[in-house]
PDB file of C-alpha atoms in Angstrom:
ATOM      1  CA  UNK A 285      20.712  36.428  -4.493  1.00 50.00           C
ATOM      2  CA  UNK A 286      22.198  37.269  -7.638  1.00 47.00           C
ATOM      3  CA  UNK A 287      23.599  33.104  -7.735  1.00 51.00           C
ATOM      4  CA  UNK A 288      20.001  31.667  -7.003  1.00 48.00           C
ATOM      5  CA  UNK A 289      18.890  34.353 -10.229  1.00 46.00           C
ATOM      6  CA  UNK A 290      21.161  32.410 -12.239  1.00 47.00           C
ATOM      7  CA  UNK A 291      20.462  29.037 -11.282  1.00 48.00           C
ATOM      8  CA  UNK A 292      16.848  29.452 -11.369  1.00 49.00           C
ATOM      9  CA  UNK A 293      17.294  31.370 -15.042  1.00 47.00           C
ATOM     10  CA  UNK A 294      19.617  27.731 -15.938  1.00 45.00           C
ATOM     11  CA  UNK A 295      16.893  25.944 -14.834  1.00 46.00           C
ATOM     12  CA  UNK A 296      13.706  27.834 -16.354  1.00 45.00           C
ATOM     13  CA  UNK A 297      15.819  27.530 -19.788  1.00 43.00           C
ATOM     14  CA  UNK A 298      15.434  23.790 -19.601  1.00 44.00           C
ATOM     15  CA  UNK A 299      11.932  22.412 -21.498  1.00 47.00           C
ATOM     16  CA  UNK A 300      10.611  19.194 -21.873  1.00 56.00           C
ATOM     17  CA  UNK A 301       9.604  18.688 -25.610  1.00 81.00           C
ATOM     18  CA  UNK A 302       7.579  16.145 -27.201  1.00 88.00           C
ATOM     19  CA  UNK A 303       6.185  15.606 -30.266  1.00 93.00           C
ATOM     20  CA  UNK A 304       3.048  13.797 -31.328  1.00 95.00           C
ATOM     21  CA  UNK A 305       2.740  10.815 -33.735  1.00 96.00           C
ATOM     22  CA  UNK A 306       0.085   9.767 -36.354  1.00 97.00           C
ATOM     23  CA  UNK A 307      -0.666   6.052 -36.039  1.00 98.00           C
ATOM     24  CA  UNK A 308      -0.845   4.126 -39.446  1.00 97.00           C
ATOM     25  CA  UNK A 309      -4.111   2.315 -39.622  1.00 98.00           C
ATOM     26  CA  UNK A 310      -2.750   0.510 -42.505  1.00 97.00           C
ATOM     27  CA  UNK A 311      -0.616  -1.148 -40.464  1.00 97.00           C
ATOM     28  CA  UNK A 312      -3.889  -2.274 -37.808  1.00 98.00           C
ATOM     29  CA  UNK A 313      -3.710  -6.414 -36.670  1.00 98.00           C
ATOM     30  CA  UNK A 314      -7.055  -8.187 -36.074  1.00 98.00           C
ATOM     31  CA  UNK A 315      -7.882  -9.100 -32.723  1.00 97.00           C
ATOM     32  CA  UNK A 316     -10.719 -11.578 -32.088  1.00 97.00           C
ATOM     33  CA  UNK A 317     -11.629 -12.344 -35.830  1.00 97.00           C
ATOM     34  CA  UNK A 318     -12.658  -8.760 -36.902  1.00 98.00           C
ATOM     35  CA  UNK A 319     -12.456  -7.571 -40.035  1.00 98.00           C
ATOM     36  CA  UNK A 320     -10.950  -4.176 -41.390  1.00 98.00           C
ATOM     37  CA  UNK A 321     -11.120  -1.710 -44.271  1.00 98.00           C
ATOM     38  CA  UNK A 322      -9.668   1.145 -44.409  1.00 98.00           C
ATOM     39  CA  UNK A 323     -11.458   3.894 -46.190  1.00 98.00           C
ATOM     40  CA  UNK A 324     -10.366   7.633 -46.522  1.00 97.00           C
ATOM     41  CA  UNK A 325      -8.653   7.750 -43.575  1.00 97.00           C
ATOM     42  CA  UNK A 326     -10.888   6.104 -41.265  1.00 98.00           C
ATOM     43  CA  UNK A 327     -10.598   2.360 -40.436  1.00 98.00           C
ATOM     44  CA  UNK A 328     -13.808   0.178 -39.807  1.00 98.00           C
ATOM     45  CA  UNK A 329     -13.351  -2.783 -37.602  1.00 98.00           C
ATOM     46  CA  UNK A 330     -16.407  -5.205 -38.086  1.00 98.00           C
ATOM     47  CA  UNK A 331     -16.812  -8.163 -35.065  1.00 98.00           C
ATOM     48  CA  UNK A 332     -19.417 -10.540 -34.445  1.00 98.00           C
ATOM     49  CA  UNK A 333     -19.036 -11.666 -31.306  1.00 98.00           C
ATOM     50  CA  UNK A 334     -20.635 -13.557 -27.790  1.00 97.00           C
ATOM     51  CA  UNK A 335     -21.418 -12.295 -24.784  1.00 97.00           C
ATOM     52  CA  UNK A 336     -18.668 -10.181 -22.978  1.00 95.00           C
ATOM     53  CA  UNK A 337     -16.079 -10.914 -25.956  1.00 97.00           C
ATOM     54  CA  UNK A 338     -13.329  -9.278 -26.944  1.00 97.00           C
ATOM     55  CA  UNK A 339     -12.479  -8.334 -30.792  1.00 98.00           C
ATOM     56  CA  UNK A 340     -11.061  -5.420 -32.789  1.00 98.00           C
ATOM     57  CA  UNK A 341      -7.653  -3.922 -34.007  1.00 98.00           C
ATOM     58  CA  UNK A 342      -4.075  -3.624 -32.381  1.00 98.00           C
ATOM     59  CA  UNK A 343      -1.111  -1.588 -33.435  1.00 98.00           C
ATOM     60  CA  UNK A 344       2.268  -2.114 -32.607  1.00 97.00           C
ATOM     61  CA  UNK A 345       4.794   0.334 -30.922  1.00 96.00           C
ATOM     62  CA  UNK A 346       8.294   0.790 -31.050  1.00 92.00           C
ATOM     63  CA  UNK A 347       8.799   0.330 -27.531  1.00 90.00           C
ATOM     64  CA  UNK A 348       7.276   4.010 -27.013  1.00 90.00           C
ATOM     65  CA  UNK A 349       7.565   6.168 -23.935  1.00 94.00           C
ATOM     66  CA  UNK A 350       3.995   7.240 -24.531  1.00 95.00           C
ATOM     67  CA  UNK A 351       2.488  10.300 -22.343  1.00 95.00           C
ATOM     68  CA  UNK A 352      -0.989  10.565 -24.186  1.00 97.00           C
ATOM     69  CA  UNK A 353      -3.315   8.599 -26.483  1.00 98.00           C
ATOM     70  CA  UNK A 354      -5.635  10.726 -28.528  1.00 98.00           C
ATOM     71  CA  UNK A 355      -8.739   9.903 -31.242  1.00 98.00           C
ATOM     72  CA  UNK A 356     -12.200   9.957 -32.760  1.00 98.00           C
ATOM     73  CA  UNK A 357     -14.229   6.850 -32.901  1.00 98.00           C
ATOM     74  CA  UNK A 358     -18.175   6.136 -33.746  1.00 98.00           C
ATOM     75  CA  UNK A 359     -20.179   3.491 -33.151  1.00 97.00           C
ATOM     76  CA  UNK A 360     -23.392   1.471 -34.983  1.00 95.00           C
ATOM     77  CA  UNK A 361     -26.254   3.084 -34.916  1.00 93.00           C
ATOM     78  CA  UNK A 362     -27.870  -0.822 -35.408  1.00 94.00           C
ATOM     79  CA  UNK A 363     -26.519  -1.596 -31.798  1.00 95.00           C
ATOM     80  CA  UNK A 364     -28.932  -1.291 -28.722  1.00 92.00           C
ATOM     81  CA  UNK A 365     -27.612  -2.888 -26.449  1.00 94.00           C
ATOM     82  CA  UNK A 366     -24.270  -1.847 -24.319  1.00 95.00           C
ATOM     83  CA  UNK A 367     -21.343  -2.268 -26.216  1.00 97.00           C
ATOM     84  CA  UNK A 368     -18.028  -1.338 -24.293  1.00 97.00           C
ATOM     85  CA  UNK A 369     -15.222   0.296 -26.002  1.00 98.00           C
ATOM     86  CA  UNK A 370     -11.979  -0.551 -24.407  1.00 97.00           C
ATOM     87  CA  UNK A 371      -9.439   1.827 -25.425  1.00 98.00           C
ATOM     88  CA  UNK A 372      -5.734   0.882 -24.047  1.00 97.00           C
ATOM     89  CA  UNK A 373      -2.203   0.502 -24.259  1.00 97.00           C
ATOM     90  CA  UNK A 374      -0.061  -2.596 -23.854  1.00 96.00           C
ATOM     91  CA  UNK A 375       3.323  -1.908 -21.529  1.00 94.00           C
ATOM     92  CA  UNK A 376       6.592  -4.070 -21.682  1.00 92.00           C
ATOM     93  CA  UNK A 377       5.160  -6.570 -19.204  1.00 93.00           C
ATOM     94  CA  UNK A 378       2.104  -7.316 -20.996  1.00 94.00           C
ATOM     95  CA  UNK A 379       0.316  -5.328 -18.648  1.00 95.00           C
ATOM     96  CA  UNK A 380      -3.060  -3.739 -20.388  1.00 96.00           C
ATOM     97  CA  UNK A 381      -3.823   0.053 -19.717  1.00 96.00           C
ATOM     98  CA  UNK A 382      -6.969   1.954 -19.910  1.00 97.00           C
ATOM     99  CA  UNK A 383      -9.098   4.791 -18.474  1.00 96.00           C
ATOM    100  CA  UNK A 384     -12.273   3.362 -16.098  1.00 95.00           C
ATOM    101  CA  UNK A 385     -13.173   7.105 -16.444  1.00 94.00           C
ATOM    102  CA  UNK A 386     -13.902   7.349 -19.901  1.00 94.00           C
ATOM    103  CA  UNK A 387     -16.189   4.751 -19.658  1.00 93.00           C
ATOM    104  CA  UNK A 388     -16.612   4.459 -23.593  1.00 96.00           C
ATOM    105  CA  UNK A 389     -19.117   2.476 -25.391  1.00 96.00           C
ATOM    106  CA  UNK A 390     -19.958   2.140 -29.258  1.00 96.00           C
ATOM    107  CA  UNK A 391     -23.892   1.600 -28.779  1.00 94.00           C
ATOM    108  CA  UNK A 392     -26.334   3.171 -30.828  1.00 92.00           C
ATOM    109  CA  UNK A 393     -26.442   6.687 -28.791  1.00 92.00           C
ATOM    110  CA  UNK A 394     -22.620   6.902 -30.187  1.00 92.00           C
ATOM    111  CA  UNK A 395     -23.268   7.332 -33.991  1.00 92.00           C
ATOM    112  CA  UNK A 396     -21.543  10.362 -34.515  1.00 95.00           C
ATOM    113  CA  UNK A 397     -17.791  10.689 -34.492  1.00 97.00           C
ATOM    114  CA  UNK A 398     -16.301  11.862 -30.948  1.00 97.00           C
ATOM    115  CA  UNK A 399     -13.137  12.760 -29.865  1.00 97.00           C
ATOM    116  CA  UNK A 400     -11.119  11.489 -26.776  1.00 97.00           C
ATOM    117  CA  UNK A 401      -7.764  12.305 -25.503  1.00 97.00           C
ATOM    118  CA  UNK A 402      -6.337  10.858 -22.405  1.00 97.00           C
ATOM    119  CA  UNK A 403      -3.408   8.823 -20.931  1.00 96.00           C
ATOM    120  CA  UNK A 404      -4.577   4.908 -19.743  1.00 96.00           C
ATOM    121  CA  UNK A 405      -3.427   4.986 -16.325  1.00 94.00           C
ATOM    122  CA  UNK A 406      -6.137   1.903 -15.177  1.00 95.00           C
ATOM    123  CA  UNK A 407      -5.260  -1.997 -15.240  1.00 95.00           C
ATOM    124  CA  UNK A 408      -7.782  -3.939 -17.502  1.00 95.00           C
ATOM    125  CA  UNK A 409      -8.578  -7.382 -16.498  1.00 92.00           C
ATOM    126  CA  UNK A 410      -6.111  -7.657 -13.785  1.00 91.00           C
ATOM    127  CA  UNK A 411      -3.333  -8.127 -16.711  1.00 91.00           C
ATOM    128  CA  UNK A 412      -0.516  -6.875 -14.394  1.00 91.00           C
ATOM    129  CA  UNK A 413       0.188  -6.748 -10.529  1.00 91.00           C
ATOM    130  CA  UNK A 414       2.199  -3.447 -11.185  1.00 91.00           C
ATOM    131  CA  UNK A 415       0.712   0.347  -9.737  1.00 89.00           C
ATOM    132  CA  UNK A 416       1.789   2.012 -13.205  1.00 89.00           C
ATOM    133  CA  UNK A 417       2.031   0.946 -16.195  1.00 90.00           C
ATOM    134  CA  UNK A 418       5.686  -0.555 -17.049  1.00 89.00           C
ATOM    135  CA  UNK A 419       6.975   1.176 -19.932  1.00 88.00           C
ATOM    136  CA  UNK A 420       8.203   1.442 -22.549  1.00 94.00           C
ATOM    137  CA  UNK A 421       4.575   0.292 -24.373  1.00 96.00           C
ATOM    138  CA  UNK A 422       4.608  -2.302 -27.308  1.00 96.00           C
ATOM    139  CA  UNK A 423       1.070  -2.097 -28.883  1.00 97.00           C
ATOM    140  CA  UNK A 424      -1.995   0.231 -28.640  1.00 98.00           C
ATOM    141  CA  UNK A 425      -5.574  -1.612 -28.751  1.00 98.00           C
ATOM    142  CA  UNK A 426      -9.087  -0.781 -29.780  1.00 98.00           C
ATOM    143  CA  UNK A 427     -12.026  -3.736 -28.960  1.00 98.00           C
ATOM    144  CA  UNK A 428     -15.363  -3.839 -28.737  1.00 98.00           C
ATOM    145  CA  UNK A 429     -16.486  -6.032 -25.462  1.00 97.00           C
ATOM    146  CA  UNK A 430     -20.354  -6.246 -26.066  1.00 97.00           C
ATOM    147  CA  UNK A 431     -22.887  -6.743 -23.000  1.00 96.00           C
ATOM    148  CA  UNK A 432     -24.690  -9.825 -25.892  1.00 97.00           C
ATOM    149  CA  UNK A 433     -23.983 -10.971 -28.626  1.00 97.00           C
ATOM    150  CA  UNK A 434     -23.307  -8.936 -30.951  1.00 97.00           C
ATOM    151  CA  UNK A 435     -22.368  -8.641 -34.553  1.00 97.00           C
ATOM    152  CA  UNK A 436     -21.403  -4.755 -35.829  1.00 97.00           C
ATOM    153  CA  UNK A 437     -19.439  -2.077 -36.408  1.00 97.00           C
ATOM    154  CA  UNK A 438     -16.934   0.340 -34.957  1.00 98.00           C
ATOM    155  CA  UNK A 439     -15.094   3.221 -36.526  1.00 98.00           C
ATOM    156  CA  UNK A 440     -11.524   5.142 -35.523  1.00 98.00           C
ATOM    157  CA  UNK A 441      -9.720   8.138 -37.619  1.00 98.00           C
ATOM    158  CA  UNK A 442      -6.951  10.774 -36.427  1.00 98.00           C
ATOM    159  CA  UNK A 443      -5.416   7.907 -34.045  1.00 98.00           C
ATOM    160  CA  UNK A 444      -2.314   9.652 -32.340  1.00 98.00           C
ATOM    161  CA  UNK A 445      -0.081   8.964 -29.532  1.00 97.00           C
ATOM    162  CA  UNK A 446       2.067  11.639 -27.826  1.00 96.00           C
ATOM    163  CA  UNK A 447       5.750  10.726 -26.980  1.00 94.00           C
ATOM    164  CA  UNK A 448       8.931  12.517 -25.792  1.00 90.00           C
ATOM    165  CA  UNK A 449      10.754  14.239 -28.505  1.00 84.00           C
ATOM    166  CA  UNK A 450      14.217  12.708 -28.039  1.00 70.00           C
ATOM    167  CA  UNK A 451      15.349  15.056 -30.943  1.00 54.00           C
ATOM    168  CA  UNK A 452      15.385  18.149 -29.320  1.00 45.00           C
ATOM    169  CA  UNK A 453      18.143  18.833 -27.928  1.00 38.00           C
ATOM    170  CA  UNK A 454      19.170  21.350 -25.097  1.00 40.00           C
ATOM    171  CA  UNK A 455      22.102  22.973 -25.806  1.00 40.00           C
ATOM    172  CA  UNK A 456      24.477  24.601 -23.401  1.00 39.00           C
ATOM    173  CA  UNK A 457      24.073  27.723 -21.830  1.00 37.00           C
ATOM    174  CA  UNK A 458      26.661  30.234 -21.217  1.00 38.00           C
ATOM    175  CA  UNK A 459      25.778  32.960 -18.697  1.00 40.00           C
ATOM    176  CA  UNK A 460      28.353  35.860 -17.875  1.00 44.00           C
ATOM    177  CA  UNK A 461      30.918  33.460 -19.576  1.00 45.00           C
ATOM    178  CA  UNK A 462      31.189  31.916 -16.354  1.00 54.00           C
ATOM    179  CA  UNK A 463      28.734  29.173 -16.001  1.00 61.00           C
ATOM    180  CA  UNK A 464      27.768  26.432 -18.216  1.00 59.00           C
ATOM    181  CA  UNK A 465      24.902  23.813 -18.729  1.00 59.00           C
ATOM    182  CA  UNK A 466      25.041  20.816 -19.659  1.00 59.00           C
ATOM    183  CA  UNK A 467      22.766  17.089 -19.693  1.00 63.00           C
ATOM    184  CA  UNK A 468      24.861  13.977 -18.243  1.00 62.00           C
ATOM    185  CA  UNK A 469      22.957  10.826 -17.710  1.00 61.00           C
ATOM    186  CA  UNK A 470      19.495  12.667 -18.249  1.00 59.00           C
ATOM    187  CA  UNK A 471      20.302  15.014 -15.298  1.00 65.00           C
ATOM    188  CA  UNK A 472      20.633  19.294 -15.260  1.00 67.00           C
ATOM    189  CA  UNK A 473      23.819  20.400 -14.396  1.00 65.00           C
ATOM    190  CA  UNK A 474      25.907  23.509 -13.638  1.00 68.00           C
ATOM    191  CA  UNK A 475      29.681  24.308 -14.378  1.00 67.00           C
ATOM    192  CA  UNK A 476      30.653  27.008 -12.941  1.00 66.00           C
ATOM    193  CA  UNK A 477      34.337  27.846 -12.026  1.00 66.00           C
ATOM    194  CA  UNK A 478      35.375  23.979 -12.321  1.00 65.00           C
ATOM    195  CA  UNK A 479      32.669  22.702 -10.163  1.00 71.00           C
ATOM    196  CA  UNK A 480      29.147  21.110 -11.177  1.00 71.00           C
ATOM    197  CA  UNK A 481      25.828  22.280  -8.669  1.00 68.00           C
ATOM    198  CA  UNK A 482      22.209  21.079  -9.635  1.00 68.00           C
ATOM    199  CA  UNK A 483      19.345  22.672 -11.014  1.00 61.00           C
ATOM    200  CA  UNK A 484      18.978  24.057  -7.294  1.00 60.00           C
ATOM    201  CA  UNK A 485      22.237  25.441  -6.962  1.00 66.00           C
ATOM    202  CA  UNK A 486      23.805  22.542  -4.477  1.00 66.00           C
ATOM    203  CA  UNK A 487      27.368  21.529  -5.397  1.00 71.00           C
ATOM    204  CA  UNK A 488      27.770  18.218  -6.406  1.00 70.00           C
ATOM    205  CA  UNK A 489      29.970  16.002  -5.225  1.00 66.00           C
TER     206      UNK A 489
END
């Protein structure tokens, strides 16, 4: 009893950090001819474009292990008719990642600024063959994909991605001056008397 207590106390001590990152819109790429300006802190992405096109802003990643996209967006009052927002994030493969759930749209009933914060998990456009996404992810996207032709406006601030906090580290436990944890090749072990056991308590090998 007392040697599952100290395994499971080794293993509670363990914590997945992360940390969460502010996305320069400075630093925004034009997708489909829009144009940007950035303005106090919020970037407007202007597109005029045909039926069921696709224009707006990308931002590139550092090959991020990304685990949540969050921000507030507003659409054009001017705009009647449906205007999609596709939201998503671009993995190593090319593959393009949304949320079908969000179902987002910058038409005219959107003309105050909202807030969303989710993790794509759905394939856009049948852009990959894959289940998951393929990380790590290269770009984050924001387009508007209207239902007509359309020529307008959309509207993003506080754009941040979460991410694993590869700075924290975990240092090693001592317990009774017997045992001792450590991290080799990402995985929880357990010294104890000269011999390493798992998280669990098994003895490995």
């Amino acid at each position: 009893m007392k040697k599952l207590f100290l395994f499971a106390a080794l293993f509670a001590a363990v914590t997945m950090s992360a940390k969460e990152l502010t996305i320069d819109l400075s630093k925004g790429q034009s997708t489909g001819g829009a144009a940007l300006a950035l303005d106090n802190g919020e970037l407007t992405v202007s597109y005029n474009l045909e039926s069921w096109g696709a224009g707006g802003v990308s931002f590139a990643l550092d090959n991020q292990d990304v685990t949540n996209i969050a921000f507030e967006y507003i659409g054009d009052a001017t705009v009647e008719a449906w205007v999609s927002f596709l939201v998503y994030l671009v993995d190593s493969e090319g593959g393009m990642w949304y949320s079908s759930t969000a179902d987002l749209s910058i038409s005219s009933w959107v003309n105050e600024w909202s807030s969303q914060s989710y993790m794509p998990s759905d394939i856009l456009w049948e852009s990959s063959t894959a289940e998951a996404p393929v990380k790590p992810f290269t770009a984050l996207v924001f387009i508007a994909n209207p239902e007509v032709a359309t020529a307008a406006t959309f509207a993003i601030r506080n754009v941040k991605i979460t991410v694993p906090d590869d700075e924290t580290a975990i240092d090693n436990t001592v317990v009774e001056g017997k045992a001792v944890k450590v991290i080799r090749d990402g995985q929880v072990m357990i010294i104890r008397d000269g011999k390493a056991f798992n998280a669990l308590g098994v003895e490995m090998k």
